[in-house]
Short mmCIF file of C-alpha atoms in Angstrom, two decimals:
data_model
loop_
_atom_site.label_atom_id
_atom_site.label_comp_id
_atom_site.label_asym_id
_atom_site.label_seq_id
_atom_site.Cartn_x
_atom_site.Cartn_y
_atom_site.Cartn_z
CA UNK A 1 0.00 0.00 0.00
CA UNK A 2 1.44 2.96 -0.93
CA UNK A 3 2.61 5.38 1.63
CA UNK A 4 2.13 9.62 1.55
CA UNK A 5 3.86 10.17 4.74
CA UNK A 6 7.47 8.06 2.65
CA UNK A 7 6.95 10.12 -0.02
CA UNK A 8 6.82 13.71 1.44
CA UNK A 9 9.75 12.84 3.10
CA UNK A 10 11.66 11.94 0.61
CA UNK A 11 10.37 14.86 -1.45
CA UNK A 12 11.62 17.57 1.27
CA UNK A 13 15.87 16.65 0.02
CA UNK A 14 16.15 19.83 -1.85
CA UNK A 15 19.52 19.55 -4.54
CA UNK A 16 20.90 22.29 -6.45
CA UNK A 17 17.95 23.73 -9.19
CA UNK A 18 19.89 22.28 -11.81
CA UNK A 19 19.46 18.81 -11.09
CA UNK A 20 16.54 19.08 -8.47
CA UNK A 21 14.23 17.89 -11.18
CA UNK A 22 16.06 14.79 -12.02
CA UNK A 23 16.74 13.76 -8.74
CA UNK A 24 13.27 14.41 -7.21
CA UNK A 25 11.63 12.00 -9.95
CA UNK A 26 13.81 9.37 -9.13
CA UNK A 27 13.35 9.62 -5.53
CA UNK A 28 9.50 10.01 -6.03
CA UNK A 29 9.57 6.40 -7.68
CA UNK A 30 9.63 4.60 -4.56
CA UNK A 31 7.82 1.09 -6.28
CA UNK A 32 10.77 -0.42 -7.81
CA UNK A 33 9.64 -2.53 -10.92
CA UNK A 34 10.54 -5.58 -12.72
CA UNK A 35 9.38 -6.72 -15.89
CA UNK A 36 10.18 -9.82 -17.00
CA UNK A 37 9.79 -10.24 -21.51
CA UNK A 38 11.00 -6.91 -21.37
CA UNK A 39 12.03 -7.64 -25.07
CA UNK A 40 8.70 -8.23 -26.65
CA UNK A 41 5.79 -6.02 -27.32
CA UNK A 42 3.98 -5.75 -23.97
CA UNK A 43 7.07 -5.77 -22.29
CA UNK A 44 8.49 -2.40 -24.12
CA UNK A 45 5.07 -1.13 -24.06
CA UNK A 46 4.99 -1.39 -19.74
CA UNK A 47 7.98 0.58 -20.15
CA UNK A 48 6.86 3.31 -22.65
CA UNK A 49 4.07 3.57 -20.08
CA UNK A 50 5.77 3.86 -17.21
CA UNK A 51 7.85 6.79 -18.91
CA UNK A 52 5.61 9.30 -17.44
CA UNK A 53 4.49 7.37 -14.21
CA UNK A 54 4.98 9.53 -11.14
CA UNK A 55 5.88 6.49 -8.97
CA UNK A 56 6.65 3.51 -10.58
CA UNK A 57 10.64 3.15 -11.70
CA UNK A 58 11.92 0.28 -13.25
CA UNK A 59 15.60 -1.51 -11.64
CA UNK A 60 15.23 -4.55 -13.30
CA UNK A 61 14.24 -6.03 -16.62
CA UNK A 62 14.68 -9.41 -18.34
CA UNK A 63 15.43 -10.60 -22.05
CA UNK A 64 16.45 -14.07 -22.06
CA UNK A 65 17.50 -14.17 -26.25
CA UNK A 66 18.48 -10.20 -25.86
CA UNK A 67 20.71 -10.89 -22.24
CA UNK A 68 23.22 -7.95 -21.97
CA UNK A 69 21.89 -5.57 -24.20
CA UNK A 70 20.01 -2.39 -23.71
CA UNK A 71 16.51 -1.81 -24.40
CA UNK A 72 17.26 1.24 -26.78
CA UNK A 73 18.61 -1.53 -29.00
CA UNK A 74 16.42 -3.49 -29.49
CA UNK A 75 13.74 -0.62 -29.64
CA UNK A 76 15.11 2.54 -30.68
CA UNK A 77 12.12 4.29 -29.83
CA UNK A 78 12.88 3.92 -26.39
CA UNK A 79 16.60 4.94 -26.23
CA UNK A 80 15.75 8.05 -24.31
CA UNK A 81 14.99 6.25 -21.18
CA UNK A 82 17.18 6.05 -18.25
CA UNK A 83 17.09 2.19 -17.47
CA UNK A 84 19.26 -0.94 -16.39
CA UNK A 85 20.34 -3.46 -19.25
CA UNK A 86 18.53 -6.35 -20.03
CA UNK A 87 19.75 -9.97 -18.23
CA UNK A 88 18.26 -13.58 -18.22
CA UNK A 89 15.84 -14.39 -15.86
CA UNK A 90 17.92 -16.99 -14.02
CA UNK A 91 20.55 -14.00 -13.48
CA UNK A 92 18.08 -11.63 -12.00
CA UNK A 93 18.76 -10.35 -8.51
CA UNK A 94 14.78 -9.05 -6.73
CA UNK A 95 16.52 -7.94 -3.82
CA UNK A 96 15.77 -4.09 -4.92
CA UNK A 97 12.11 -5.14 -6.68
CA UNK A 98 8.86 -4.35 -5.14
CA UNK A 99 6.23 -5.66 -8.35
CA UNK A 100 7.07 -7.36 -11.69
CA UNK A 101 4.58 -7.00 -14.62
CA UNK A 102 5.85 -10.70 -16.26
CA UNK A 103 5.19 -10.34 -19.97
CA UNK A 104 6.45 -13.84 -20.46
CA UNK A 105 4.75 -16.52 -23.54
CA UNK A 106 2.12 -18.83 -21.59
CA UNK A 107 3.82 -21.96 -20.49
CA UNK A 108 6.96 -20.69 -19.18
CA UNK A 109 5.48 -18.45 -16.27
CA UNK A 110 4.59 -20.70 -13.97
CA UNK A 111 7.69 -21.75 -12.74
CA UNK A 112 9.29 -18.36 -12.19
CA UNK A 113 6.28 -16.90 -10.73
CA UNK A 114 6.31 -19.91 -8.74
CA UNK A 115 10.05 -18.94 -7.91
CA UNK A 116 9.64 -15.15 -6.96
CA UNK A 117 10.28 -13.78 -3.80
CA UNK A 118 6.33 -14.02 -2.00
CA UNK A 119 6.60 -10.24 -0.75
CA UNK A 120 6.37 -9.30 -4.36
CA UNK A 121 3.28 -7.91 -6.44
CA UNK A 122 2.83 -9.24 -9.80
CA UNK A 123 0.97 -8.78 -12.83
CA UNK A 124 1.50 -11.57 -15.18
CA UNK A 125 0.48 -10.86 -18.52
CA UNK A 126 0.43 -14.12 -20.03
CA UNK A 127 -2.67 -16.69 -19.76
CA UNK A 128 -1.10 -18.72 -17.54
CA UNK A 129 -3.32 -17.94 -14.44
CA UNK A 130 -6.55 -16.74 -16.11
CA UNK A 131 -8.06 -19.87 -16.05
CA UNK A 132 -9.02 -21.01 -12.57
CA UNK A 133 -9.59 -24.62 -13.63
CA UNK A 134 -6.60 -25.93 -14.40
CA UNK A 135 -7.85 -28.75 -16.28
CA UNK A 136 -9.68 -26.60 -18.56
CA UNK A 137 -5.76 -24.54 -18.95
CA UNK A 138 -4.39 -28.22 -19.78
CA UNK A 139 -6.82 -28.84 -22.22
CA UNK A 140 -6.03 -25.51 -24.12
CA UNK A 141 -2.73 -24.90 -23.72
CA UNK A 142 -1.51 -28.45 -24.02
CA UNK A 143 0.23 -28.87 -20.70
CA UNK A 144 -0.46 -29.55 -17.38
CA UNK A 145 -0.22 -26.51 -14.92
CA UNK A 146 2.83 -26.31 -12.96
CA UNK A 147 1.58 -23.75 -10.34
CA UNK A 148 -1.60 -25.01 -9.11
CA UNK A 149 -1.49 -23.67 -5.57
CA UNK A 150 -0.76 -20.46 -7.06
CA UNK A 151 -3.83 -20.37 -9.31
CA UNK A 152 -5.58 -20.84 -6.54
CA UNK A 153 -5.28 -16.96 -4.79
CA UNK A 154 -4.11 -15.66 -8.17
CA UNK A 155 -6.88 -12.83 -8.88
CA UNK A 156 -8.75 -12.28 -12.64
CA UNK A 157 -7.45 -8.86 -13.43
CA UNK A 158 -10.47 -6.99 -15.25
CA UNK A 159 -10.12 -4.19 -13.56
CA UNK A 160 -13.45 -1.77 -13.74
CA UNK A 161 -15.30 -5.56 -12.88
CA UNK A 162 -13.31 -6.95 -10.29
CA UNK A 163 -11.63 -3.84 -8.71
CA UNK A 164 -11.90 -4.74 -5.01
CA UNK A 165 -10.53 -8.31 -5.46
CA UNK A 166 -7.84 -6.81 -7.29
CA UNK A 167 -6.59 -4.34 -4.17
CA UNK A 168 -6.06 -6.84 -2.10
CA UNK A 169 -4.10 -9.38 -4.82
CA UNK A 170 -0.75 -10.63 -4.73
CA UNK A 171 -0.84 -12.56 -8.47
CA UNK A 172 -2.93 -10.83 -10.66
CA UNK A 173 -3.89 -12.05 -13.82
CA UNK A 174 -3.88 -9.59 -16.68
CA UNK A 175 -7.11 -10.48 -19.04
CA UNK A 176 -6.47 -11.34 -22.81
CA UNK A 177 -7.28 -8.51 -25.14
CA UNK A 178 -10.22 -10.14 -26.83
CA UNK A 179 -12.02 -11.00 -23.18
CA UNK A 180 -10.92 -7.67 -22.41
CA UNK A 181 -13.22 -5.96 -25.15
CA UNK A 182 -15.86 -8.41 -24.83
CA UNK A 183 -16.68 -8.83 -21.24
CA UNK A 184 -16.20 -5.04 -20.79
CA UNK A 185 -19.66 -4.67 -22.74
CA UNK A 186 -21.69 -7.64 -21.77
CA UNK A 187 -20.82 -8.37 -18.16
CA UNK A 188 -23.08 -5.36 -17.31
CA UNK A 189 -25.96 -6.60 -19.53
CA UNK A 190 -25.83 -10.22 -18.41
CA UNK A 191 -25.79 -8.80 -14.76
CA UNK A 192 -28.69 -7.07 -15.34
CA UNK A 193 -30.51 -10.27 -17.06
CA UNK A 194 -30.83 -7.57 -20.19
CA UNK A 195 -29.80 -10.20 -22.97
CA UNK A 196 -30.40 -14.00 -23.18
CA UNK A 197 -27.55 -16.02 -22.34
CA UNK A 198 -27.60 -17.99 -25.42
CA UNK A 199 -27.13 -17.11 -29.23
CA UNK A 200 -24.51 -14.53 -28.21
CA UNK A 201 -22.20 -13.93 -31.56
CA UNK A 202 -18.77 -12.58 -31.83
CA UNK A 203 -16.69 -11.81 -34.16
CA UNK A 204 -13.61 -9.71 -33.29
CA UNK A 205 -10.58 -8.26 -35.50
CA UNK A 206 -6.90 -7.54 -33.99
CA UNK A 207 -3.80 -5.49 -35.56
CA UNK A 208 -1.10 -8.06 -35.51
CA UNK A 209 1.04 -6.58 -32.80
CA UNK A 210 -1.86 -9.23 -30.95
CA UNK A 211 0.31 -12.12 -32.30
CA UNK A 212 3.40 -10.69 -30.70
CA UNK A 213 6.93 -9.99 -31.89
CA UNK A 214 8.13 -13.61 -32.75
CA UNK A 215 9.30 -14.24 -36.30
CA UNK A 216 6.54 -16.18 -37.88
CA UNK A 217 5.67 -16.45 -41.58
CA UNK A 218 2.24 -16.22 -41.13
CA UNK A 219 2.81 -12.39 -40.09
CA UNK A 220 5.04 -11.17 -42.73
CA UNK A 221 3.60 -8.78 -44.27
CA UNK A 222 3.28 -9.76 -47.49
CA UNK A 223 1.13 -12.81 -46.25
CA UNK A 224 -0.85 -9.66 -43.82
CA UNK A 225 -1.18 -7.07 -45.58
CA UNK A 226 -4.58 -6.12 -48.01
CA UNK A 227 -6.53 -8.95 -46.58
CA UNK A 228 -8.37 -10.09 -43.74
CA UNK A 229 -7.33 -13.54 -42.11
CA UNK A 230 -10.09 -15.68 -39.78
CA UNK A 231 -8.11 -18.39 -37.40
CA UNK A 232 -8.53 -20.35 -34.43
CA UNK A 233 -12.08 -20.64 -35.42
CA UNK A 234 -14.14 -22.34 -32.79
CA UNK A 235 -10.79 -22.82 -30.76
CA UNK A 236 -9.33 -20.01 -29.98
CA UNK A 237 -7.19 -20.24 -26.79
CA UNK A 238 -9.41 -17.09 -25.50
CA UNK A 239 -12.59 -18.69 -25.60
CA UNK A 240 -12.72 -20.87 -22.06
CA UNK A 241 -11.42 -17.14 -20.65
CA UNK A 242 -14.29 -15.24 -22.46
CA UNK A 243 -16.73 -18.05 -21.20
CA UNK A 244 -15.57 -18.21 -17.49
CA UNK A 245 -16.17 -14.52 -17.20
CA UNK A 246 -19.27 -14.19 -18.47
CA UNK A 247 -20.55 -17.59 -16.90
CA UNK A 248 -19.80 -15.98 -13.30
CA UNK A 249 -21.57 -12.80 -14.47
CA UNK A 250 -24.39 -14.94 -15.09
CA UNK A 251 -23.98 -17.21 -12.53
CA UNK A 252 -24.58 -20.36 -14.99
CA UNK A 253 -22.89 -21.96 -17.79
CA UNK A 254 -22.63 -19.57 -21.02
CA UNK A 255 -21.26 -20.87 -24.44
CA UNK A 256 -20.57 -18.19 -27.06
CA UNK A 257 -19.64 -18.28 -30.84
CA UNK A 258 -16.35 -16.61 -31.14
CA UNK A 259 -14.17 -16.02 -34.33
CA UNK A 260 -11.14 -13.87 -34.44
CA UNK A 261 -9.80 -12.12 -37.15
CA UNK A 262 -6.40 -11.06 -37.99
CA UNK A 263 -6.32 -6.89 -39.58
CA UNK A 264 -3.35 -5.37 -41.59
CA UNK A 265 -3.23 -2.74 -38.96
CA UNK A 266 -0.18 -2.67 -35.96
CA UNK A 267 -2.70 -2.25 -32.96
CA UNK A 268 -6.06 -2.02 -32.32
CA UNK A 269 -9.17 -4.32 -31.56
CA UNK A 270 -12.75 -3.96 -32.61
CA UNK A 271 -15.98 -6.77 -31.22
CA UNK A 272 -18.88 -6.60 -32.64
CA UNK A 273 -21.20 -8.90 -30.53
CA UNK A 274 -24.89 -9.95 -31.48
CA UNK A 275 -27.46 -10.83 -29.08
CA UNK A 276 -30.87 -11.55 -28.08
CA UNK A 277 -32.96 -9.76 -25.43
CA UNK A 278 -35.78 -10.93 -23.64
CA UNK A 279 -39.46 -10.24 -24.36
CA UNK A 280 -40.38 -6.29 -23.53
CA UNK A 281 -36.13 -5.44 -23.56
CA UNK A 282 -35.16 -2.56 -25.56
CA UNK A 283 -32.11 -1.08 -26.77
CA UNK A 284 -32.56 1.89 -25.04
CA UNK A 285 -32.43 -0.31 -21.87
CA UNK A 286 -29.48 -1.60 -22.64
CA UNK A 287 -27.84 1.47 -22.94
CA UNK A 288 -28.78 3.06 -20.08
CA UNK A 289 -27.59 -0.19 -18.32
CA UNK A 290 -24.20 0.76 -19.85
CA UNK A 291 -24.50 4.21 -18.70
CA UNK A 292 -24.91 3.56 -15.20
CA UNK A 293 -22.30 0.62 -15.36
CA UNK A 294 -19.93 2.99 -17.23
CA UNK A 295 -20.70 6.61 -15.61
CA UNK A 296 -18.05 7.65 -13.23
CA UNK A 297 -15.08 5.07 -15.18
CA UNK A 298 -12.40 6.86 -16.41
CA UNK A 299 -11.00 4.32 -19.19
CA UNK A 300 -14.65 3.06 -20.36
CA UNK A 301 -16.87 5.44 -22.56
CA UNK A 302 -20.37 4.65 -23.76
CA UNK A 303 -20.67 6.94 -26.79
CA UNK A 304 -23.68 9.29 -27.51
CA UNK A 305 -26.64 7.49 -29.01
CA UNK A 306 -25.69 6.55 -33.07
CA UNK A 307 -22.15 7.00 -32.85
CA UNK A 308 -19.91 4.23 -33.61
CA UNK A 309 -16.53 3.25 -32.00
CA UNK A 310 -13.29 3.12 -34.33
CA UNK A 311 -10.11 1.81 -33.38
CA UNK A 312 -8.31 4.81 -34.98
CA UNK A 313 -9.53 6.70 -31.91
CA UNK A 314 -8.30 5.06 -29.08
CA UNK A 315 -4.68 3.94 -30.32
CA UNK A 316 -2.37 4.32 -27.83
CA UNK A 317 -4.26 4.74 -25.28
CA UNK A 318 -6.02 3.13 -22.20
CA UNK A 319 -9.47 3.56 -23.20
CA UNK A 320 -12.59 1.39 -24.49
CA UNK A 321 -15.24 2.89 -26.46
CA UNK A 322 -18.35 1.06 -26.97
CA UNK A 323 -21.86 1.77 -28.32
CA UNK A 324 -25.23 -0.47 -28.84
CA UNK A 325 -27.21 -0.77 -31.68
CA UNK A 326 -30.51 -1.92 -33.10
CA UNK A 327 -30.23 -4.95 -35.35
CA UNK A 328 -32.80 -4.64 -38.00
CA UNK A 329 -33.69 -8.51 -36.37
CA UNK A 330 -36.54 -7.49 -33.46
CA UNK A 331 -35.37 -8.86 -30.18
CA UNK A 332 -31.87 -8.46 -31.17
CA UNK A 333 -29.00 -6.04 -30.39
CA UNK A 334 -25.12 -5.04 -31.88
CA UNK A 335 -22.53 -4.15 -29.61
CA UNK A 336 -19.26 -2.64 -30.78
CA UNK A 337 -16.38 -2.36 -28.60
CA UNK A 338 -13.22 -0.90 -29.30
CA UNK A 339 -9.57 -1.13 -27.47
CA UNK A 340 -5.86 -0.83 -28.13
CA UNK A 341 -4.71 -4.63 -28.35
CA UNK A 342 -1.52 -3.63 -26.51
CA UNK A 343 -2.92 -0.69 -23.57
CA UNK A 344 -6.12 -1.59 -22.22
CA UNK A 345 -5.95 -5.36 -24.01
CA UNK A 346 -3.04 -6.12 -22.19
CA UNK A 347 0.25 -3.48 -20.78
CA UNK A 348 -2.02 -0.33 -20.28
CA UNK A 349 -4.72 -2.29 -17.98
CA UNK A 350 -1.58 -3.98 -15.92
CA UNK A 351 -0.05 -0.79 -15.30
CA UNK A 352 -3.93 -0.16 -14.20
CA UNK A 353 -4.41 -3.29 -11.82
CA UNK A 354 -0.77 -2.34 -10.28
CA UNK A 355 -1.33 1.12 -9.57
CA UNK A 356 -4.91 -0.12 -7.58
CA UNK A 357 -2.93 -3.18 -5.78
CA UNK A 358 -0.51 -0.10 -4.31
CA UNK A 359 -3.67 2.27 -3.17
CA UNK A 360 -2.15 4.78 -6.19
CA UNK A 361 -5.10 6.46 -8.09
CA UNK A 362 -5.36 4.13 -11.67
CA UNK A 363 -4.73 6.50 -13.75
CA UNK A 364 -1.32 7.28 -12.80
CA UNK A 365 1.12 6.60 -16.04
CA UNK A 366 -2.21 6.17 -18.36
CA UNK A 367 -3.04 9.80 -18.98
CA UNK A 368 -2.11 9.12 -22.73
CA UNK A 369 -4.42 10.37 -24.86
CA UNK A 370 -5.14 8.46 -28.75
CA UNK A 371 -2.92 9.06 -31.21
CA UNK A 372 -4.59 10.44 -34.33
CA UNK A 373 -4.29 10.43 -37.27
#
């Protein structure tokens, strides 16, 4: 929890004017960060993020296949930063970490979660904990889980739904950026028995920065680029994820149709989701459901009445638009929800769930407004 009283104190040293502004940032940061993946795209994009976060300095960062080398190599955009040089995760030293945001593939976290010092907050970023049963995460991932005592306490880290579960976490785990835009407008509704719970349609469409930074053929972009690619229909890993959250919103078993699509575009996510609503159920009541769900959150916006979310306005940034429509079905709805893939989908949302597991307001190091054009 984070302290005032350390901070003022801290903030009374008083250096000469020419470096007083240096040095008072640096002292300010009093949560000393890790982030493990540092290398990859979440990883760099905790760390553009945390650029401008008033509190939040990072002292160590990991890059098993980059060991030794600074981060401003590997991405120049980033050279201006003041940080430590990549190392291997076996060669990291937490002695002077207080929370790691692990932005490691799914599979490998386990074990060095498992390892951490247990003082530590964490954020883990891959889908290694989301799950809570762990046969379910065996059946889509392949493997049996390694940390299953762990899973247990670890925390689902949506934040605007689960917010006071989240304060008092020691393991979070960061949602997947398709649950993320999808739960965000229909865990309200189903809470508020405002749709059916069956017949709910998805189809969602990611920039490709969603497959991360690995070379793969598949995402070269001459196999990308003027086209749109469907995959991991009716088995995308996200689906049990999408599924558990809505079925505890519910408070029964939900099955959706869900198909992915792969978009020429860097970042960005758009879902458009169909559903039913019960006899004498308007649109208009589902909006206002929205509106009341949605009024006092900073990083959620329910649009005015006919306007329709783009990605293009909220790149770079933390925030979800989302809107509801009427189909020209009766009884049924459209919902469009819009994110960046890589902020609130996945490294702007942990920075979120890490400043509420300190007591820091959320917004702190998210004030980034979209880029545009």
């Amino acid at each position: 929890m984070w302290s005032n009283k350390r901070l003022l104190v801290r903030a009374s040293i008083a250096p000469s004017p020419q470096i007083a502004w240096k040095k008072s940032e640096k002292l300010q940061k009093d949560v000393r960060v890790a982030v493990l993946g540092a290398s990859g795209y979440t990883g760099s994009e905790i760390v553009r993020l945390l650029a401008n976060h008033p509190h939040f300095g990072i002292t160590l960062m990991t890059a098993d296949r980059k060991a030794g080398q600074s981060l401003g190599s590997v991405f120049p955009h980033l050279i201006t930063q003041d940080l430590p040089d990549m190392v291997a995760v076996k060669d990291a030293d937490f002695s002077e970490v207080d929370a790691v945001f692990c932005c490691l593939p799914h599979g490998t976290t386990q074990e060095i979660i498992k390892g951490l010092p247990k003082n530590l907050k964490i954020v883990d970023l891959s889908a290694d904990f989301r799950l809570r049963d762990i046969l379910e995460y065996e059946e889509w991932y392949g493997q049996p889980h390694q940390a299953p005592e762990l899973q247990k306490e670890a925390v689902y880290g949506l934040t605007e739904i689960s917010r006071e579960d989240i304060r008092h976490a020691h393991l979070v785990a960061n949602p997947g950026c398709y649950p993320t835009s999808i739960q965000l407008p229909l865990v309200p509704l189903i809470r508020a028995n405002l749709i059916q719970l069956k017949n709910i349609i998805i189809d969602s469409k990611s920039g490709v920065s969603g497959a991360g930074r690995g070379a793969k053929e598949a995402n070269l972009y001459t196999e990308i680029a003027e086209g749109i690619h469907s995959y991991g229909i009716t088995k995308h890993r996200h689906v049990p994820e999408i599924e558990q959250g809505l079925s505890e919103a519910a408070r029964s078993k939900i099955t959706v149709s869900f198909t992915p699509h792969l978009m020429p575009m860097s970042r960005g996510m758009q879902s458009t989701i169909y559903v039913e609503m019960p006899s004498g159920v308007t649109v208009d009541d589902l909006y206002e459901q929205l509106k009341v769900a949605y009024q006092d959150e900073e990083f959620v916006v329910l649009l005015g009445k006919g306007n329709v979310p783009h990605t293009r306005h909220v790149r770079g940034s933390n925030y979800c638009l989302m809107n509801v429509f009427p189909d020209r079905i009766p009884g049924r709805a459209i919902l469009i929800s819009v994110i960046d893939n890589l902020v609130k989908g996945a490294s702007g949302q942990a920075v979120q769930n890490l400043n509420v597991m300190m007591g820091l307001p959320e917004n702190m190091g998210l004030k980034y407004l979209p880029l545009f054009p």
